[in-house]
Amino acid sequence: MKIVRITTLLDFGGQERKYISFTQNPAWLVNDYIFAAIGHGGYAEKKIKERGFEVVIFNQKPNISNLKNIWMLYKWFREIKPDLVHTAAAEANFHATIAAKLAGVKVVVAEEIGFPTHSSKARVVFRMIYNWCDKVICVSKAVHQFLVDINEIKPDKGVLVYNPVGEPKSIERKLSNAFTIVCVGRLEKVKNQQLLIKAFSRLKDKSIKLILVGDGREKENLQKLISDLNLIKRVEVTGFSPEPEKYLAKANLFVLPSLSEGFGIAVVEAMQQGLPCLCSSIGGIPEFIEENKTGWMFNPNKEEELFEKLEVITALPQTELNTIGANAKAYVLQNFSEKKYVTELEDLYQQLQ
């Protein structure tokens, strides 16, 4: 089969890492693939091309209101004649699904990567979009239930396919004398790093360090908050890193304070490195974080709860932290391998033919 996998952007982020994982071992793939982005490319585009796959970057404004994207994609689909189109992320789900149906593509699969914040009108539109699709992939049970609850899909329309996590890079863990907390994620309001910085500033042990790995629109605001709280010597903002593992290798604890996570790939990648994780009790995260066994959770709207958990966890013996991290690593290796992800997707594609 000729399959198009199209999303909004192919730069960096959790969505893009899935494409990198999917193409990790071309020998696993039975079908022929073309990867595409309506908007810009970047890091993920480069990695996929290096593996010998065709990547098409349209460099258009991907917002849903830019309806000319439908015509552009319609013409492209008519030209390349794919057997199946797999869309992912809201903009691609909208434009590419309509274009694929108009172009007569036999099978269309959409993928909802998180919890959509659709207005009542948008819900009607996406209910129609998803009704046109053969299946809607949901990255967690929580996302599937949410789409059913807001009446965008029927229960049998959704199919659960967890995100993959790649083979861990063999980076030796080198813990410093100072307890180190690492948070990996885009610097955006929804990622809620502001709450983490505020709770961190209240810790009694002032030798503890915090590293924020990522870039985004909130960077300047977060740096100002760090300055205002006199944390410049204790908090590092690294910017985007293609190798977050080198920061995870320095960490005693990984923290993800997000307000919304459809799945939480950054958490799974930290667990894979054998790191104990403290995460928001939202979205798909409770599906793989078990309290006091594979990690800990907190309400991301309650600074006090995060502060109290940080106080307790940062005081634990390293041996206890290592046990939690080992449990987490074993769970990830069993449930979120790249090979398992590839097999599940290709099996789904075959079933829909």
Coordinates of C-alpha atoms in Angstrom, one line a residue:
M1 CA 0.0 0.0 0.0
K2 CA 1.0 3.6 -0.6
I3 CA 0.3 5.5 2.7
V4 CA 0.5 9.2 3.4
R5 CA 1.1 10.3 7.0
I6 CA 0.4 14.0 7.2
T7 CA 0.5 16.3 10.1
T8 CA 0.6 20.0 10.9
L9 CA 4.4 20.5 11.4
L10 CA 7.4 18.3 11.2
D11 CA 9.8 20.1 13.4
F12 CA 10.2 19.2 17.1
G13 CA 7.8 18.1 19.8
G14 CA 5.9 15.0 21.0
Q15 CA 3.9 14.6 17.8
E16 CA 7.0 14.8 15.7
R17 CA 8.9 12.3 17.8
K18 CA 6.2 9.7 16.9
Y19 CA 7.2 10.0 13.2
I20 CA 10.8 9.7 14.1
S21 CA 10.1 6.5 16.1
F22 CA 7.9 5.1 13.3
T23 CA 10.7 5.4 10.8
Q24 CA 13.5 4.2 13.2
N25 CA 13.9 0.9 11.5
P26 CA 12.7 0.9 7.9
A27 CA 12.9 -2.9 7.7
W28 CA 9.9 -3.1 10.1
L29 CA 7.7 -1.3 7.6
V30 CA 5.7 -3.4 5.1
N31 CA 4.0 -0.5 3.2
D32 CA 5.3 2.5 1.2
Y33 CA 5.2 5.8 3.1
I34 CA 5.2 9.5 2.2
F35 CA 5.4 11.9 5.1
A36 CA 4.1 15.4 4.9
A37 CA 3.4 18.6 6.8
I38 CA 1.0 21.4 5.9
G39 CA 3.2 23.9 7.8
H40 CA 7.0 24.0 8.2
G41 CA 9.5 21.2 8.6
G42 CA 12.7 21.1 10.6
Y43 CA 14.3 18.6 13.0
A44 CA 11.8 15.7 12.4
E45 CA 11.8 16.3 8.6
K46 CA 15.6 16.0 8.5
K47 CA 15.6 12.8 10.6
I48 CA 13.0 11.1 8.4
K49 CA 14.7 12.1 5.2
E50 CA 18.0 10.7 6.5
R51 CA 16.3 7.3 6.7
G52 CA 15.4 7.4 3.1
F53 CA 11.8 8.4 3.2
E54 CA 10.1 10.9 1.0
V55 CA 9.0 14.0 3.0
V56 CA 6.8 16.8 1.5
I57 CA 6.7 20.2 3.3
F58 CA 4.1 22.5 2.0
N59 CA 5.1 25.5 4.1
Q60 CA 1.6 26.9 4.3
K61 CA -0.2 28.6 7.1
P62 CA -1.8 25.5 8.7
N63 CA -4.6 27.3 10.6
I64 CA -8.0 25.8 9.9
S65 CA -9.4 29.0 8.4
N66 CA -6.9 28.7 5.6
L67 CA -9.2 26.8 3.4
K68 CA -6.9 26.9 0.3
N69 CA -5.0 24.1 2.0
I70 CA -7.9 21.8 1.1
W71 CA -7.5 22.5 -2.6
M72 CA -3.7 22.2 -2.4
L73 CA -3.9 18.8 -0.7
Y74 CA -6.8 17.6 -3.0
K75 CA -4.6 18.2 -6.1
W76 CA -1.6 16.5 -4.4
F77 CA -3.7 13.4 -3.4
R78 CA -5.1 13.2 -7.0
E79 CA -1.6 13.3 -8.3
I80 CA 0.1 10.7 -6.0
K81 CA -3.0 8.4 -5.5
P82 CA -2.4 7.0 -2.0
D83 CA -4.3 4.0 -0.8
L84 CA -4.6 5.4 2.7
V85 CA -4.2 8.8 4.3
H86 CA -3.4 9.0 8.0
T87 CA -3.8 12.5 9.4
A88 CA -2.7 13.8 12.8
A89 CA -3.3 17.0 14.8
A90 CA -6.4 19.3 14.4
E91 CA -5.3 21.3 11.3
A92 CA -4.2 18.3 9.4
N93 CA -7.3 16.3 10.5
F94 CA -9.5 19.1 9.1
H95 CA -7.8 20.0 5.8
A96 CA -6.4 16.6 4.8
T97 CA -9.5 14.5 5.7
I98 CA -11.7 16.7 3.5
A99 CA -9.1 16.8 0.7
A100 CA -8.7 13.0 0.8
K101 CA -12.4 12.3 0.7
L102 CA -12.8 14.7 -2.3
A103 CA -9.9 13.1 -4.0
G104 CA -11.4 9.6 -3.6
V105 CA -8.9 8.1 -1.2
K106 CA -10.2 4.7 -0.2
V107 CA -9.2 4.8 3.5
V108 CA -8.8 7.8 5.8
V109 CA -7.6 7.6 9.4
A110 CA -7.4 10.6 11.6
E111 CA -5.5 10.9 14.9
E112 CA -6.4 13.0 17.9
I113 CA -3.2 13.8 19.7
G114 CA -4.8 15.4 22.8
F115 CA -7.9 17.0 24.3
P116 CA -9.4 19.4 21.7
T117 CA -10.7 22.7 23.1
H118 CA -13.4 23.0 20.5
S119 CA -16.2 25.5 20.6
S120 CA -19.8 24.1 20.1
K121 CA -19.6 25.0 16.4
A122 CA -16.2 23.3 16.1
R123 CA -17.5 20.2 17.7
V124 CA -20.2 19.9 15.0
V125 CA -17.5 20.4 12.3
F126 CA -15.2 17.8 13.8
R127 CA -18.0 15.4 14.4
M128 CA -18.6 15.5 10.6
I129 CA -14.9 15.2 9.9
Y130 CA -14.5 12.2 12.1
N131 CA -17.6 10.6 10.7
W132 CA -16.0 10.7 7.3
C133 CA -12.9 8.8 8.7
D134 CA -12.7 5.0 8.8
K135 CA -11.1 5.2 12.3
V136 CA -9.9 7.8 14.7
I137 CA -6.8 6.9 16.6
C138 CA -6.7 8.1 20.2
V139 CA -3.4 8.2 22.0
S140 CA -4.9 7.3 25.4
K141 CA -8.1 5.9 26.9
A142 CA -8.7 9.3 28.4
V143 CA -8.6 11.0 24.9
H144 CA -11.0 8.3 23.5
Q145 CA -13.4 8.8 26.4
F146 CA -13.2 12.6 26.0
L147 CA -14.1 12.5 22.3
V148 CA -17.0 10.2 23.0
D149 CA -18.2 12.5 25.9
I150 CA -18.2 15.6 23.7
N151 CA -20.0 13.6 20.9
E152 CA -17.3 14.0 18.3
I153 CA -17.0 10.2 17.8
K154 CA -19.0 7.1 18.5
P155 CA -17.2 4.6 20.8
D156 CA -16.5 2.1 18.0
K157 CA -15.0 4.8 15.8
G158 CA -12.1 5.3 18.1
V159 CA -9.1 3.0 18.4
L160 CA -6.4 3.1 21.1
V161 CA -2.8 3.3 19.9
Y162 CA -0.4 4.4 22.5
N163 CA 2.6 6.6 21.5
P164 CA 5.9 4.8 21.1
V165 CA 9.2 5.6 22.8
G166 CA 12.5 5.0 21.1
E167 CA 15.4 2.9 22.2
P168 CA 17.1 4.8 25.0
K169 CA 20.5 6.3 24.1
S170 CA 23.2 4.8 26.3
I171 CA 24.1 7.9 28.3
E172 CA 25.7 7.2 31.7
R173 CA 23.9 8.7 34.6
K174 CA 26.1 11.2 36.4
L175 CA 24.3 12.7 39.4
S176 CA 25.8 15.7 41.0
N177 CA 26.0 16.4 44.7
A178 CA 23.0 18.7 44.4
F179 CA 19.6 17.1 44.0
T180 CA 18.5 17.9 40.4
I181 CA 15.0 18.2 39.0
V182 CA 14.5 18.1 35.2
C183 CA 11.4 19.1 33.2
V184 CA 11.3 18.5 29.4
G185 CA 8.6 20.2 27.3
R186 CA 7.6 23.1 25.2
L187 CA 7.6 26.4 27.1
E188 CA 3.9 27.1 26.7
K189 CA 1.2 28.0 29.1
V190 CA -0.4 24.6 28.9
K191 CA 2.8 23.0 30.0
N192 CA 2.5 24.9 33.3
Q193 CA 6.2 25.4 34.1
Q194 CA 5.3 28.5 36.0
L195 CA 3.6 26.4 38.7
L196 CA 6.8 24.3 39.0
I197 CA 9.0 27.3 39.3
K198 CA 6.8 28.8 42.1
A199 CA 6.6 25.5 44.0
F200 CA 10.4 24.9 43.5
S201 CA 11.2 28.4 44.9
R202 CA 9.5 27.4 48.2
L203 CA 11.7 24.3 48.9
K204 CA 13.6 24.5 52.1
D205 CA 16.7 22.9 50.7
K206 CA 18.2 25.7 48.6
S207 CA 20.9 23.5 47.1
I208 CA 18.3 21.7 44.8
K209 CA 18.6 22.6 41.1
L210 CA 16.0 22.8 38.4
I211 CA 16.6 22.4 34.6
L212 CA 13.9 23.3 32.1
V213 CA 14.6 21.7 28.7
G214 CA 12.6 23.2 25.9
D215 CA 11.7 26.4 24.0
G216 CA 8.5 28.3 23.3
R217 CA 6.4 31.4 23.6
E218 CA 6.6 31.5 27.4
K219 CA 10.4 31.5 27.6
E220 CA 10.7 35.2 28.4
N221 CA 7.9 35.1 31.0
L222 CA 9.5 32.2 32.7
Q223 CA 12.9 33.8 32.7
K224 CA 11.4 36.9 34.3
L225 CA 9.7 34.8 37.0
I226 CA 13.0 33.0 37.7
S227 CA 14.7 36.4 38.0
D228 CA 11.9 37.8 40.2
L229 CA 12.2 34.9 42.6
N230 CA 16.0 35.1 42.8
L231 CA 16.4 31.7 41.2
I232 CA 18.9 32.5 38.4
K233 CA 21.7 30.5 40.1
R234 CA 19.4 27.5 40.7
V235 CA 17.2 27.3 37.6
E236 CA 18.6 26.7 34.1
V237 CA 16.5 27.1 30.9
T238 CA 18.3 25.2 28.1
G239 CA 16.3 26.0 25.0
F240 CA 15.3 23.2 22.6
S241 CA 17.6 20.1 22.7
P242 CA 17.5 17.2 20.3
E243 CA 19.1 15.1 23.0
P244 CA 17.1 15.7 26.2
E245 CA 18.7 12.4 27.5
K246 CA 21.9 14.3 28.4
Y247 CA 19.8 16.4 30.9
L248 CA 17.8 13.4 32.1
A249 CA 21.2 11.7 32.9
K250 CA 21.9 14.5 35.5
A251 CA 18.4 14.2 37.1
N252 CA 17.3 12.7 40.4
L253 CA 13.7 13.4 39.5
F254 CA 11.6 14.3 36.4
V255 CA 8.6 16.6 36.9
L256 CA 5.8 17.3 34.3
P257 CA 3.3 19.9 35.6
S258 CA 1.2 20.1 32.4
L259 CA -2.5 21.3 32.5
S260 CA -3.3 19.0 29.6
E261 CA -1.6 15.9 28.1
G262 CA -3.3 13.5 25.8
F263 CA -0.5 11.0 26.4
G264 CA 2.6 12.5 27.9
I265 CA 5.5 11.2 25.8
A266 CA 8.1 13.2 27.7
V267 CA 7.1 11.3 30.9
V268 CA 7.4 7.9 29.2
E269 CA 10.9 8.9 27.8
A270 CA 12.0 9.9 31.3
M271 CA 10.6 6.6 32.7
Q272 CA 12.5 4.7 30.1
Q273 CA 15.7 6.2 31.4
G274 CA 15.0 4.8 34.8
L275 CA 14.0 8.2 36.3
P276 CA 11.3 8.5 39.0
C277 CA 8.6 10.9 37.8
L278 CA 6.3 13.4 39.5
C279 CA 3.5 14.3 37.0
S280 CA 0.1 16.0 36.7
S281 CA -2.8 13.6 37.3
I282 CA -4.4 14.4 34.0
G283 CA -5.1 12.9 30.6
G284 CA -3.3 9.7 29.7
I285 CA -0.7 10.0 32.5
P286 CA -2.7 8.0 35.1
E287 CA -2.7 5.1 32.6
F288 CA 1.0 4.5 33.2
I289 CA 1.9 6.3 36.5
E290 CA 1.0 4.2 39.5
E291 CA 1.3 6.1 42.8
N292 CA 4.4 5.1 44.8
K293 CA 5.2 2.3 42.3
T294 CA 6.1 3.8 38.9
G295 CA 6.0 7.5 40.1
W296 CA 3.8 10.1 41.7
M297 CA 1.0 12.4 40.6
F298 CA -0.4 15.8 41.7
N299 CA -3.2 18.2 40.8
P300 CA -1.6 20.7 38.3
N301 CA -4.0 23.4 39.6
K302 CA -2.7 23.2 43.2
E303 CA 0.7 24.7 43.8
E304 CA 0.6 23.6 47.5
E305 CA 0.1 20.0 46.5
L306 CA 3.1 20.1 44.2
F307 CA 5.2 21.8 46.8
E308 CA 4.4 19.2 49.4
K309 CA 5.2 16.3 47.1
L310 CA 8.4 17.9 46.1
E311 CA 9.4 18.3 49.7
V312 CA 8.8 14.7 50.5
I313 CA 10.3 13.2 47.3
T314 CA 13.5 15.3 47.4
A315 CA 14.1 14.1 50.9
L316 CA 13.9 10.4 50.0
P317 CA 17.0 8.2 50.0
Q318 CA 18.5 7.7 46.5
T319 CA 18.0 4.0 46.8
E320 CA 14.2 4.5 47.1
L321 CA 14.2 6.8 44.1
N322 CA 16.2 4.2 42.1
T323 CA 13.6 1.5 42.9
I324 CA 10.7 3.7 41.6
G325 CA 12.8 4.5 38.5
A326 CA 13.5 0.8 37.9
N327 CA 9.8 0.0 38.1
A328 CA 9.0 2.8 35.6
K329 CA 11.7 1.6 33.2
A330 CA 10.4 -2.0 33.2
Y331 CA 6.8 -0.8 32.6
V332 CA 7.8 1.3 29.6
L333 CA 10.0 -1.5 28.0
Q334 CA 7.0 -3.8 28.2
N335 CA 4.3 -1.5 26.9
F336 CA 5.6 1.3 24.7
S337 CA 8.3 0.0 22.3
E338 CA 8.7 1.4 18.8
K339 CA 8.2 -2.1 17.3
K340 CA 4.9 -2.6 19.1
Y341 CA 3.7 0.8 17.8
V342 CA 4.7 0.0 14.2
T343 CA 3.0 -3.4 14.3
E344 CA -0.2 -2.0 15.8
L345 CA -0.4 0.7 13.1
E346 CA 0.4 -1.5 10.2
D347 CA -2.1 -4.1 11.4
L348 CA -4.8 -1.4 11.6
Y349 CA -4.0 -0.2 8.1
Q350 CA -4.3 -3.8 6.8
Q351 CA -7.6 -4.4 8.6
L352 CA -9.1 -1.2 7.0
Q353 CA -8.3 -2.3 3.4

